[in-house]
Coordinates of C-alpha atoms in Angstrom, one line a residue:
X1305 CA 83.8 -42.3 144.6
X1306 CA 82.1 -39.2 146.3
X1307 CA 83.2 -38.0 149.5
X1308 CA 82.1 -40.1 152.2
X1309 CA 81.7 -37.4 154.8
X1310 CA 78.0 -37.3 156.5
X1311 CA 76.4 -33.9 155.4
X1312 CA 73.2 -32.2 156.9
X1313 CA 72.7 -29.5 154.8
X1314 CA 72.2 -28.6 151.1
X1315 CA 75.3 -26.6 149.8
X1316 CA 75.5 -24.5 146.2
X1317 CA 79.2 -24.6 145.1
X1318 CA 80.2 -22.9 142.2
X1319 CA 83.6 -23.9 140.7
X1320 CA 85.5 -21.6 138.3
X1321 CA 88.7 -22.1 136.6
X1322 CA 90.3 -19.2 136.1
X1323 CA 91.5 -18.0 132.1
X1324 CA 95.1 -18.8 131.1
X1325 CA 97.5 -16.1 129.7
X1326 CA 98.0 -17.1 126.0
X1327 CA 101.2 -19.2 125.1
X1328 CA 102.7 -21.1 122.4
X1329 CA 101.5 -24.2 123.8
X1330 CA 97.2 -23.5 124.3
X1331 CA 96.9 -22.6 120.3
X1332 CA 94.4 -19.7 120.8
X1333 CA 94.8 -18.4 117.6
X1334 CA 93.9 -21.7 116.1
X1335 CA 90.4 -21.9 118.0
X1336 CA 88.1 -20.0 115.2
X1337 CA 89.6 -22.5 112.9
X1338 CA 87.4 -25.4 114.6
X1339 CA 84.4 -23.6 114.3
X1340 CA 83.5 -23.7 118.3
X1341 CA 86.1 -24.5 119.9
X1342 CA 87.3 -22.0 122.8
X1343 CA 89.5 -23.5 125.2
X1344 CA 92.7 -26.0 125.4
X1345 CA 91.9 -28.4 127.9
X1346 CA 89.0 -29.7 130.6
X1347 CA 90.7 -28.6 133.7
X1348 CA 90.9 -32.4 135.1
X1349 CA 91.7 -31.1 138.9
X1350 CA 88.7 -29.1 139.5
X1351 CA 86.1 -31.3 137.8
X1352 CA 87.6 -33.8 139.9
X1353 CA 86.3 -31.9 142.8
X1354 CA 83.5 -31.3 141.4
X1355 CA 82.9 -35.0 141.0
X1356 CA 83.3 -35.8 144.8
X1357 CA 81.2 -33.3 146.4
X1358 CA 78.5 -34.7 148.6
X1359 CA 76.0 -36.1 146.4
X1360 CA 73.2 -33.7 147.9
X1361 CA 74.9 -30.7 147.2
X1362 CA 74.2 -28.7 143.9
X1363 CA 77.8 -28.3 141.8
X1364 CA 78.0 -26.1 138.9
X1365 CA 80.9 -25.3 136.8
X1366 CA 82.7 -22.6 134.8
X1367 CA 85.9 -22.5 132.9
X1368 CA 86.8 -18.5 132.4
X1369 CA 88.5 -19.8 129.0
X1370 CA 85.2 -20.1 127.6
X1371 CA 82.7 -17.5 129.4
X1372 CA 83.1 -15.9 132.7
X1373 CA 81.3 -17.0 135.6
X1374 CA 77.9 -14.7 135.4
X1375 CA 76.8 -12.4 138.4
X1376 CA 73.7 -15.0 138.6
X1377 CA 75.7 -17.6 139.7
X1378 CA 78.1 -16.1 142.1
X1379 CA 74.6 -14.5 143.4
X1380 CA 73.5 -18.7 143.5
X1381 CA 76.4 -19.9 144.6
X1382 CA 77.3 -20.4 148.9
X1383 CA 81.0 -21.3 148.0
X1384 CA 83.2 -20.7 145.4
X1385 CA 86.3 -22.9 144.7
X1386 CA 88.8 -21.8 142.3
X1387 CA 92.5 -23.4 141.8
X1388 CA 95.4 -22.7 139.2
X1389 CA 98.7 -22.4 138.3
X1390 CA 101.0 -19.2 139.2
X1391 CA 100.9 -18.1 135.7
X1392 CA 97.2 -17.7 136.6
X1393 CA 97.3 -15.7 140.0
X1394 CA 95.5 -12.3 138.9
X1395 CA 92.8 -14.7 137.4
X1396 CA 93.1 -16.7 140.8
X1397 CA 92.4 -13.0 142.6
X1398 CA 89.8 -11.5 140.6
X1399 CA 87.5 -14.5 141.2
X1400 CA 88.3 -14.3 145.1
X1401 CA 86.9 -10.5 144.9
X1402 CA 83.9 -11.4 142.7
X1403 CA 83.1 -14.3 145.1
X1404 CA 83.2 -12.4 148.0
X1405 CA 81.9 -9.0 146.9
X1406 CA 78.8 -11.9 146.0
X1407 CA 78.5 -12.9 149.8
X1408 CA 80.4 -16.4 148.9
X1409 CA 82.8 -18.1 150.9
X1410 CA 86.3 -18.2 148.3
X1411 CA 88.2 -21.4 148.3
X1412 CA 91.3 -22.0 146.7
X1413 CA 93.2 -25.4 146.0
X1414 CA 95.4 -26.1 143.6
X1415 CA 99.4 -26.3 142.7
X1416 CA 99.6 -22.2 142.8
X1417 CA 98.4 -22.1 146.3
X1418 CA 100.1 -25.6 147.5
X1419 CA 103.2 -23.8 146.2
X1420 CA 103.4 -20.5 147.8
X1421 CA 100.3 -19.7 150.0
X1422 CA 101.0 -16.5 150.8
X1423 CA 100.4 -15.4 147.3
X1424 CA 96.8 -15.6 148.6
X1425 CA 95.9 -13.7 152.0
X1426 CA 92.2 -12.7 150.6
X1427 CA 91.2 -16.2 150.4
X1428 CA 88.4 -17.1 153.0
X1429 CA 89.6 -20.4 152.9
X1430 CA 93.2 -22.2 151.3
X1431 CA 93.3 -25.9 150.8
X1432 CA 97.1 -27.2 150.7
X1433 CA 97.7 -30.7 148.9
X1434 CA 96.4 -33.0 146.7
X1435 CA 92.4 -34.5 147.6
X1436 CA 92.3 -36.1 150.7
X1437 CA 91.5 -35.6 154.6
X1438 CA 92.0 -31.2 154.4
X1439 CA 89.1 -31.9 151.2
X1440 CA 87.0 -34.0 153.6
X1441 CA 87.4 -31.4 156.5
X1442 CA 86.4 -28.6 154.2
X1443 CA 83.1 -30.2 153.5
X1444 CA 82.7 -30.5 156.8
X1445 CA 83.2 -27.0 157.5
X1446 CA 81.2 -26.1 154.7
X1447 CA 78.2 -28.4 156.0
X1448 CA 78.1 -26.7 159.8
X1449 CA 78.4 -23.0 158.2
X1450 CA 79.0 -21.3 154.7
X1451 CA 79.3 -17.8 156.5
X1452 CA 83.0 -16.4 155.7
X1453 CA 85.6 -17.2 158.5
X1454 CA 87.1 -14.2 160.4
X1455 CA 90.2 -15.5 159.9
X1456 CA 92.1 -18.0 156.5
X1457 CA 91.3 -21.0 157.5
X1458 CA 94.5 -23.5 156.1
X1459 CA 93.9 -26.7 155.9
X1460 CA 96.8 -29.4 154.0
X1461 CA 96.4 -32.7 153.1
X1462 CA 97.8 -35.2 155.4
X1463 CA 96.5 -38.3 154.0
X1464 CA 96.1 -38.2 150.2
X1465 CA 92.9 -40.4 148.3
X1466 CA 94.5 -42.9 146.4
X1467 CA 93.9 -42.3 143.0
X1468 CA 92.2 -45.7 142.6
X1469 CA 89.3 -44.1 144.6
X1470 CA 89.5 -41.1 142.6
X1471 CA 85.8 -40.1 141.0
X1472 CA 85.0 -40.0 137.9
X1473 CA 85.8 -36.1 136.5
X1474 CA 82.6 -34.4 136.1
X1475 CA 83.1 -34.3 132.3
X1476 CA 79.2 -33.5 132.2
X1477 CA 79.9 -30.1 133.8
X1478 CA 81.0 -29.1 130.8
X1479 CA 81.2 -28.9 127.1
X1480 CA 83.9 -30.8 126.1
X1481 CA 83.0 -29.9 122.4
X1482 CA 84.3 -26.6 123.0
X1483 CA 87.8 -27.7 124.0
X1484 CA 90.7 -28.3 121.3
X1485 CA 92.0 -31.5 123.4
X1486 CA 90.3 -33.7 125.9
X1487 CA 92.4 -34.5 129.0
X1488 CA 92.8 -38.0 131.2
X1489 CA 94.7 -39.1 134.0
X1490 CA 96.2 -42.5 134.6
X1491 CA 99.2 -41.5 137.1
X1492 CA 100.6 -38.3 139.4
X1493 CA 103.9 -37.8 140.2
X1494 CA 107.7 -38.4 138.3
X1495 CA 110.5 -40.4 139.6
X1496 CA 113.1 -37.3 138.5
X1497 CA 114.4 -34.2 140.1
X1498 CA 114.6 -31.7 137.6
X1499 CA 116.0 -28.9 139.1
X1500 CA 113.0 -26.5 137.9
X1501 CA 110.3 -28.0 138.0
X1502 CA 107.7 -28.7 141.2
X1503 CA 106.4 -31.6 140.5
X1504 CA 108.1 -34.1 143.1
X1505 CA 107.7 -31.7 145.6
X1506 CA 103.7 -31.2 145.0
X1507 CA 103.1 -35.1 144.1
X1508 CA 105.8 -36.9 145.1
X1509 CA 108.6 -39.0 143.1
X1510 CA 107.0 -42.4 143.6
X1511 CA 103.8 -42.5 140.7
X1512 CA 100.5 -42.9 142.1
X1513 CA 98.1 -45.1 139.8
X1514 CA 94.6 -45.2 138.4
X1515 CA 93.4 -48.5 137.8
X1516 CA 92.9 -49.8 133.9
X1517 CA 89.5 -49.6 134.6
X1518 CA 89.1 -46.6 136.1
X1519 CA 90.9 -45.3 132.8
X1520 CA 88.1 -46.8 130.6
X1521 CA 85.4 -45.9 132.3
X1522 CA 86.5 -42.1 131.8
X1523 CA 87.3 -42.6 128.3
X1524 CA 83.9 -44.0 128.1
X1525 CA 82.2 -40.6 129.6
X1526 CA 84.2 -38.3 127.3
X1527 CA 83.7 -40.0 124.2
X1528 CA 79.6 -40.3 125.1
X1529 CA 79.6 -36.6 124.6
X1530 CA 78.4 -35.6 121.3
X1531 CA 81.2 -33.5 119.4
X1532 CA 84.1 -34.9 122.0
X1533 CA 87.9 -33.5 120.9
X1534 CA 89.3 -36.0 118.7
X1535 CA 92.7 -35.6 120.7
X1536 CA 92.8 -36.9 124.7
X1537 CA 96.0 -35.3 126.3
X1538 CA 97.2 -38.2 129.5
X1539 CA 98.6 -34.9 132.0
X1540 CA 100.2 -37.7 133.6
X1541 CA 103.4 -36.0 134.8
X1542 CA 105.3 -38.1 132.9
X1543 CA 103.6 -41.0 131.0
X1544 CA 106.4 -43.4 131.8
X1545 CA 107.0 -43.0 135.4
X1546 CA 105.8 -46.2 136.4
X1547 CA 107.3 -48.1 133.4
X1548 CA 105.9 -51.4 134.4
X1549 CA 102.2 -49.9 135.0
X1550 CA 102.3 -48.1 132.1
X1551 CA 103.7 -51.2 129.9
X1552 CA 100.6 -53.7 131.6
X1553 CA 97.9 -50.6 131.3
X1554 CA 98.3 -50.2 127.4
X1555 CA 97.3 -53.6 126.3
X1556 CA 93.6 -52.1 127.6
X1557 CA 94.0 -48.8 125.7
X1558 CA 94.8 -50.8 122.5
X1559 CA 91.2 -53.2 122.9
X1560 CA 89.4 -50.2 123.7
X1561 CA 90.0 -48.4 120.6
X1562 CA 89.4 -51.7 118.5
X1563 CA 86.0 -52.3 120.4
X1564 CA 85.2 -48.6 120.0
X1565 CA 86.5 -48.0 116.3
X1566 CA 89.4 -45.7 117.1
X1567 CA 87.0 -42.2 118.5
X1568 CA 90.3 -40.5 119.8
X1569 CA 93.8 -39.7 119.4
X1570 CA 96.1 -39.7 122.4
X1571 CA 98.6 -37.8 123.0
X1572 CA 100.9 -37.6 126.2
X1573 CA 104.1 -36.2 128.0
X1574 CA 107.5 -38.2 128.7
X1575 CA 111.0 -38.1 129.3
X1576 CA 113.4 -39.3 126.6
X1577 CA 114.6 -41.7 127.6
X1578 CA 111.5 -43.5 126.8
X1579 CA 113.0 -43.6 123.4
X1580 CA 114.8 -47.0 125.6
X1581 CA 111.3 -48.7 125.6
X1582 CA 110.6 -50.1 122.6
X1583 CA 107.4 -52.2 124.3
X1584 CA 105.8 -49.5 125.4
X1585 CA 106.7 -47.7 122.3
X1586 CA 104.8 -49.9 119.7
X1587 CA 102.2 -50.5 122.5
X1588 CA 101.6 -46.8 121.9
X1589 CA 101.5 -46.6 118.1
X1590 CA 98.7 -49.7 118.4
X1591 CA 96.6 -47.5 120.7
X1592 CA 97.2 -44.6 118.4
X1593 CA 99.2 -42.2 120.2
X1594 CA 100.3 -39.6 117.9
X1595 CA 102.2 -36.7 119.9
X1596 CA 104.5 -36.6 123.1
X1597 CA 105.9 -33.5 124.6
X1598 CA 109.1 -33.8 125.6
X1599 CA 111.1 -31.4 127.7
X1600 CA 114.4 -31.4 125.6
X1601 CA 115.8 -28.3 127.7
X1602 CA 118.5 -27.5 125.9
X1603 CA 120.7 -29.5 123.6
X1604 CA 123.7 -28.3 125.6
X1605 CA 124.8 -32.0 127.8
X1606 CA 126.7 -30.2 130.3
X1607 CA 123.3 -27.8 131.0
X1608 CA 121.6 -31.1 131.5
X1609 CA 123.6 -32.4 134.3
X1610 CA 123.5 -28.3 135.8
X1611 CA 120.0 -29.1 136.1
X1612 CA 119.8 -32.7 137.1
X1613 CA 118.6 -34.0 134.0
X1614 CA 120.9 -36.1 132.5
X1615 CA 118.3 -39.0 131.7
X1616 CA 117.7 -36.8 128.7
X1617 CA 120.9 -38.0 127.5
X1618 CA 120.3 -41.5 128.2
X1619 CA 120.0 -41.9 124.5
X1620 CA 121.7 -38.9 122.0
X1621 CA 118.9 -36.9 121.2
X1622 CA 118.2 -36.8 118.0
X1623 CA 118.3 -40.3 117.8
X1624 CA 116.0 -40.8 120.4
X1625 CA 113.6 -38.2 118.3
X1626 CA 114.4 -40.2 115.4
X1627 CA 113.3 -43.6 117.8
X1628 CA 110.1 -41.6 118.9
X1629 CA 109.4 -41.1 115.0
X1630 CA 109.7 -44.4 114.0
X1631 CA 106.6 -45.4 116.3
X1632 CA 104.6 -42.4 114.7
X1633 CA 104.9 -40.4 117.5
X1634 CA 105.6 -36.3 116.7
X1635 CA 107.9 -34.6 119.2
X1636 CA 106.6 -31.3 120.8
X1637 CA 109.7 -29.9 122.7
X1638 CA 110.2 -27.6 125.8
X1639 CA 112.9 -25.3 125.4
X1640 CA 114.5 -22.9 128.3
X1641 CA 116.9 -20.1 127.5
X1642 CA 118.6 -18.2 130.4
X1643 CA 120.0 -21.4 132.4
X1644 CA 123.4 -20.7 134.3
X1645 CA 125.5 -22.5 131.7
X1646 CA 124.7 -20.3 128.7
X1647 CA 127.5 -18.7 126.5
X1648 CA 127.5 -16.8 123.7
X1649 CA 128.0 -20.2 121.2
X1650 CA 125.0 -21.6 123.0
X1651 CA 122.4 -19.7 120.7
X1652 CA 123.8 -20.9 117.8
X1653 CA 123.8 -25.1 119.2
X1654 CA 119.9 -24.7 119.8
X1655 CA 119.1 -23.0 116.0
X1656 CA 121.3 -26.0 114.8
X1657 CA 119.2 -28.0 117.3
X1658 CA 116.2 -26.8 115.6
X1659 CA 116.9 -27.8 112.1
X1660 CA 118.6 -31.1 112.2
X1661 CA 116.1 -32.5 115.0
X1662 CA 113.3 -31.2 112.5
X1663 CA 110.4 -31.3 116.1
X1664 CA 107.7 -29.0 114.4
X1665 CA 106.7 -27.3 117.6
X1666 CA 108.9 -25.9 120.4
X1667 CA 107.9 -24.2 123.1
X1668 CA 110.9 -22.1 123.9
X1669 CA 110.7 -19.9 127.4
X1670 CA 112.8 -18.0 129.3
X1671 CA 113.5 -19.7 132.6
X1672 CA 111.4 -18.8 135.4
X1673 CA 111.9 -20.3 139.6
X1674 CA 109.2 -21.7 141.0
X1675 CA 108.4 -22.3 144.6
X1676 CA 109.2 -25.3 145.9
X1677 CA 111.9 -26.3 143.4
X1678 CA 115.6 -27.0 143.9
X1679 CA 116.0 -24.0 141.5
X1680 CA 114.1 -21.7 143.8
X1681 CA 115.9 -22.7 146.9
X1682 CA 119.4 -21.9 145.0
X1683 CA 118.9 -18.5 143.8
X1684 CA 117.5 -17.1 147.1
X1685 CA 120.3 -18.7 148.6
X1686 CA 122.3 -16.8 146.3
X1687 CA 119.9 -13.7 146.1
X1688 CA 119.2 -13.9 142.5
X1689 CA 115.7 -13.8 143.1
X1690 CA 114.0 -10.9 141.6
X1691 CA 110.3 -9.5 141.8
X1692 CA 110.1 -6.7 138.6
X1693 CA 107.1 -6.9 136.9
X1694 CA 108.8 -5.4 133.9
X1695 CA 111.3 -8.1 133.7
X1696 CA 110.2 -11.5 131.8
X1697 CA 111.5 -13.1 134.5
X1698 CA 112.1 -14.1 138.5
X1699 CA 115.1 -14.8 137.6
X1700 CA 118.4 -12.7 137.6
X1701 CA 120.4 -14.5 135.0
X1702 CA 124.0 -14.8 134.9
X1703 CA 123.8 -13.3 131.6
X1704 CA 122.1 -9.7 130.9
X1705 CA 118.5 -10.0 130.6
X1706 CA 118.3 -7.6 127.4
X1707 CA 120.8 -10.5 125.6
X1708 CA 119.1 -13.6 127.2
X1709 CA 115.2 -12.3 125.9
X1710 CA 117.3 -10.9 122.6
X1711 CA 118.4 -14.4 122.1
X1712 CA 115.0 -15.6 123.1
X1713 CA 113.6 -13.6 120.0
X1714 CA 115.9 -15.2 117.5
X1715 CA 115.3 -18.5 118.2
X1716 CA 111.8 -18.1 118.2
X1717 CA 111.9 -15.9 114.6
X1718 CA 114.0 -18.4 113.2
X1719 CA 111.9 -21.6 114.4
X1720 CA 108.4 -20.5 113.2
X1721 CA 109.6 -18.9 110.0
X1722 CA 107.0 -20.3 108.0
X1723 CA 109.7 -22.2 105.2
X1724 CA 111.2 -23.2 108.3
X1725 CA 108.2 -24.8 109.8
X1726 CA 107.0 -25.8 107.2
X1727 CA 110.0 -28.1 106.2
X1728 CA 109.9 -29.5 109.5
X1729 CA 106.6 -30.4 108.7
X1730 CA 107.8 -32.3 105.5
X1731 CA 110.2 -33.9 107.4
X1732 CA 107.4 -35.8 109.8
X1733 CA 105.4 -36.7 106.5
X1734 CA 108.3 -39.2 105.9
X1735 CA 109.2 -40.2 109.1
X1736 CA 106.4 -39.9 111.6
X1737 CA 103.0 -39.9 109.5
X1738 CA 104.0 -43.2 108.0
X1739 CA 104.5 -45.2 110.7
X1740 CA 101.2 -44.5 112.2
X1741 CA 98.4 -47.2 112.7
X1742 CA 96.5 -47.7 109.9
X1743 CA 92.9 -47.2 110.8
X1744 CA 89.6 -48.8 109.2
X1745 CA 88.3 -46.2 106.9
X1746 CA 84.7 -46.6 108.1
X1747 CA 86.0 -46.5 111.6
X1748 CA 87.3 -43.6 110.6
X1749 CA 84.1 -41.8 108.0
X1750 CA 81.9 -41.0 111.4
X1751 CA 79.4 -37.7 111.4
X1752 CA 81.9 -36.3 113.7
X1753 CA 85.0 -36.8 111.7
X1754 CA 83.1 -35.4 108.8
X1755 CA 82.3 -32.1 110.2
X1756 CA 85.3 -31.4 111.7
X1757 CA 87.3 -32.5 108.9
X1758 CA 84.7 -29.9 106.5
X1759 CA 84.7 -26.9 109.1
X1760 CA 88.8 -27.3 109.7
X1761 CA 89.0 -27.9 106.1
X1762 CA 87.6 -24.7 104.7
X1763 CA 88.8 -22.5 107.4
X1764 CA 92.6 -23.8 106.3
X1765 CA 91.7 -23.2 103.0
X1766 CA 90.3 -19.7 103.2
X1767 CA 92.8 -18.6 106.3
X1768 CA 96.0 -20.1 105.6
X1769 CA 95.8 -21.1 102.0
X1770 CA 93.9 -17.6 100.5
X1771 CA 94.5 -15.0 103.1
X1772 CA 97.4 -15.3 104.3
X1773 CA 101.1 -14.2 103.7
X1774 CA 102.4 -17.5 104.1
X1775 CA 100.5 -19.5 101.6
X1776 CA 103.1 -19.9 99.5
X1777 CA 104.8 -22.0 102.2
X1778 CA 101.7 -23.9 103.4
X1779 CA 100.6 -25.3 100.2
X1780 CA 104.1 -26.8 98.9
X1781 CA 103.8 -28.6 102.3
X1782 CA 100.1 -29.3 101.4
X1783 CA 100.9 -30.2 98.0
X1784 CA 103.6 -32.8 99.4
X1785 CA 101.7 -34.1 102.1
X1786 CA 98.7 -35.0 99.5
X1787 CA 100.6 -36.7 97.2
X1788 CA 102.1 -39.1 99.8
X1789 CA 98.3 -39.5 100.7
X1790 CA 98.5 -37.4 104.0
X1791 CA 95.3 -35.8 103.9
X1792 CA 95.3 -35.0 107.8
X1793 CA 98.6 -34.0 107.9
X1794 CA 97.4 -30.8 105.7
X1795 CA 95.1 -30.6 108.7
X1796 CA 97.6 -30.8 111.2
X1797 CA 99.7 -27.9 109.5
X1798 CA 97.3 -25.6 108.6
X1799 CA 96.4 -25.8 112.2
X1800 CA 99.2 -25.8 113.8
X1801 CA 101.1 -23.3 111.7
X1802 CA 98.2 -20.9 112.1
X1803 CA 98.6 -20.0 116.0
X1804 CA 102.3 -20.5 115.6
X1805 CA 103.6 -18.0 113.1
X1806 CA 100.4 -15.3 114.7
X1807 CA 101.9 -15.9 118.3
X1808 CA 105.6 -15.9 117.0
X1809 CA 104.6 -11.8 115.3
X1810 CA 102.5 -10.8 118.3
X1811 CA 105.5 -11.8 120.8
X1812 CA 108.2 -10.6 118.6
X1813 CA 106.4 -7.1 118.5
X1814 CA 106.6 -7.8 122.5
X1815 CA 102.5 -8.9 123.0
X1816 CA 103.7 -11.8 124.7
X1817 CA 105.7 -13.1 127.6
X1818 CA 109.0 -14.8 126.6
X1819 CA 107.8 -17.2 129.7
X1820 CA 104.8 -19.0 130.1
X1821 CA 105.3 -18.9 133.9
X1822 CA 105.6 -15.2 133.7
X1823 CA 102.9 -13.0 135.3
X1824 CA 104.0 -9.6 133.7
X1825 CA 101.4 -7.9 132.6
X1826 CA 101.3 -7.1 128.1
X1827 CA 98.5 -5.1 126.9
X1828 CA 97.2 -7.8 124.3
X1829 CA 97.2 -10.9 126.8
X1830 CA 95.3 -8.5 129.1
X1831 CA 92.4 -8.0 126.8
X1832 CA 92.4 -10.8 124.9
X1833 CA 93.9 -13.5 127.4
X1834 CA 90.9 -16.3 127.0
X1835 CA 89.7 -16.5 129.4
X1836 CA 92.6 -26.8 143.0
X1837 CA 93.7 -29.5 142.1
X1838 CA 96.6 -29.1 138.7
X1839 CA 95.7 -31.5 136.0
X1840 CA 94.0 -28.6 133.9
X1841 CA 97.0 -26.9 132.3
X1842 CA 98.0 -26.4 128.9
X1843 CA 100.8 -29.2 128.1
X1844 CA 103.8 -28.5 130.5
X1845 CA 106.2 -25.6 128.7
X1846 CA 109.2 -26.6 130.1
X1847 CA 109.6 -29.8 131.9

């Protein structure tokens, strides 16, 4: 539903999402690949605004991963409302001073700002909190006068909008055929209290829900977009939190890919131990799940209870991989080096970890303190917070920072050396691939298929298979795959492969951050980095 707040006037707002720092988990360097593709993910949050402003007031939108707002539309625009992550807080300030060198009123919202407002003094106004009564009083403010404040106005959410009343996203602000992955929400918040990670304190532990309904009706929207992502990521929290919602919700997903012939993939992100659920595990393979990120952490049990996440080890883990794999589900791993408990052995358990658990893509980060978290609240207890822009990290580590990012290197050389990859990828032919559900073919031969499956297809072939100095490796996976009958696995690790070995060189050559939380400022994510309310990030790097 649309805010329900009486307006008078007619209001131009101007949303922009602000460009993300490149990372192992947004696959950049696999965009030209798709053949128009030039952006991860529909930032879910801010279309969600977007979809509840006042139905007389003009909304338009930009994502900064796929153009930057113009000096037209500032120059349009009465307000502007931006929100983001921390990782994106220059990209969060530039827009403020474009706004407001425009004339327009700057609004923020968002985790970054819900998180640590003081980050953001420029701000005309700051909106603190999920959508609720502080959104409602910022129309209302916005209706009496769009002239900038001569002071931050704060307001915070005291009474949150069930997400039952939530609005549809305004998926027709923008082109969803120029995103790798579609995105969808069914619930907010996580039951768990991961040392690290903000979530509970932002959303709460108790899951909120979205109605069955409510899901298909969005699913509905995207897929009416001609050229709509193949892929729809849930950035649920985690997609089992509620285990009984999720469990009576799936049954719908299933009938609405057999009434609708199977138009997307989902994909999702869980704890571990839903390796314990094997209900909602073949309720996912009906409904064609394929992928689940997973925040393994470290394979290291006593690190897990350090950080107060020892459900990981509800199950041993690589049988619960091995579980997930069974149900066709691939495993997509966060990884964090530079937690309290490391030693010098505990290098040498996660390359081990790497090759026997055979998960194609890890996301492997330094770890970085946010606000908000139990993690943040220790080290400045213990004064280990640090603020060096030349450091990869907030964090003063027990061990020395050179040997911590040293070790960060080696895992990451070793894990995306292409024979290395590439035999993980062999390894999900036989164990994942297989136990996937078998669609129709002429559900599956649609105009749509056809040209992504031709574009994607040649690019591989001329990139990877032709150009590159890793075809050797690619096409004895390729060459394994077809003979089993994979034909989209080639897809998948042509793709995939692509961004992950160029991202591996570029950060090993010290282009990247060895964080994805990290705001320290490399010379290539600076000119090439593509580019309030969360639910528009890339899939969560380690959580």
């Amino acid at each position: 539903m649309r805010s329900t707040v009486p307006v008078s006037s007619t209001r131009r707002i101007l949303c922009v999402f602000p460009a993300y720092t490149p990372s192992f988990g947004t696959f950049q360097h696999a965009y030209p690949l798709m053949g128009g593709v030039k952006a991860f993910m529909p930032p879910q949050g801010l279309l969600l605004i977007a979809a509840y402003m006042p139905e007389r007031w003009e909304v338009r939108f930009v994502d900064e991963n796929i153009r930057s707002a113009a000096a037209e539309e500032f120059a349009w625009a009465d307000a502007v409302f931006v929100s983001g992550m921390h990782v994106q807080a220059p990209q969060i300030r530039d827009i403020q001073v474009r706004a407001q060198a425009a004339g327009c009123v700057a609004v923020l919202g968002g985790p970054s700002v819900s998180g640590s407002p003081e980050q953001y003094p420029g701000f005309d106004y700051i909106h603190i909190g999920e959508i609720g009564d502080a959104t409602d009083e910022l129309i209302r403010r916005l209706d009496a006068d769009v002239s900038r404040p001569p002071a931050q106005v704060r307001l915070e959410t005291q009474d949150r909008l069930g997400l039952s009343d939530f609005p549809t996203p305004a998926y027709g602000q923008v082109p969803l055929r120029r995103y790798l992955i579609g995105s969808l929400q069914f619930s907010s918040g996580c039951p768990y209290r991961c040392e690290f990670c903000d979530i509970p304190a932002l959303y709460g532990r108790q899951p909120r829900l979205k109605t069955p309904e409510q899901l298909l009706g969005e699913l509905d929207a995207i897929v009416a977009q001609p050229g709509h992502p193949a892929v729809v990521y849930f950035v649920d929290d985690n997609f089992i939190g509620n285990r009984k919602a999720t469990r009576e919700m799936l049954p719908h997903l299933v009938d609405w890919q057999r009434r609708n012939g199977y138009p997307v993939q989902f994909a999702c992100e869980a704890t571990l131990n839903m390796a314990k659920q094997p209900e909602i595990l073949e309720l996912m393979r009906q409904a064609n799940f394929v992928t689940v990120f997973v925040g393994i952490e470290t394979p290291e049990l006593d690190a897990l209870k350090v950080i107060d996440k020892t459900h990981n080890a509800a199950v041993p883990m690589l049988e619960g991989i091995a579980t997930l794999n069974s149900y066709g589900l691939e495993v997509t791993s966060g990884i964090i080096l530079g937690l309290d408990t490391e030693t010098a052995e505990s290098e040498d358990k996660l390359l081990a970890f790497i090759d026997r658990s055979n998960v194609p893509v890890l996301t492997m980060n330094l770890l970085q303190a946010l606000p908000r978290t139990p993690l943040w609240d220790r080290l400045a207890k213990e004064g280990r917070l640090v603020d060096d822009p030349h450091l990869e990290s907030n964090v003063r580590f027990l061990r020395p920072h050179d040997e911590v990012v040293a070790s960060w290197r080696r895992a990451i050389a070793h894990a995306y050396s292409p024979e290395r990859l590439f035999d993980r990828f062999r390894h999900q032919i036989d164990v994942t691939y297989v136990n996937r559900v078998r669609i129709p073919a002429r559900d599956r031969l649609t105009r749509d298929n056809l040209r992504r499956a031709l574009v994607l297809g040649f690019n591989i072939a001329v990139r990877v298979g032709l150009l590159s100095d890793y075809r050797r490796a690619f096409w004895r996976a390729a060459g394994y795959a077809l003979k089993r009958g994979q034909i989209e696995a080639v897809f998948n690790m042509g793709f995939v492969s692509h961004h992950l070995i160029r991202f591996t060189r570029e950060a090993l050559r010290g282009e990247q951050n060895a964080s994805f939380y990290a705001t320290r400022t490399v010379e290539r994510s600076t000119r090439r980095g593509q580019g309030w309310w969360r639910k528009g990030r890339p899939h969560r790097e380690a959580a």
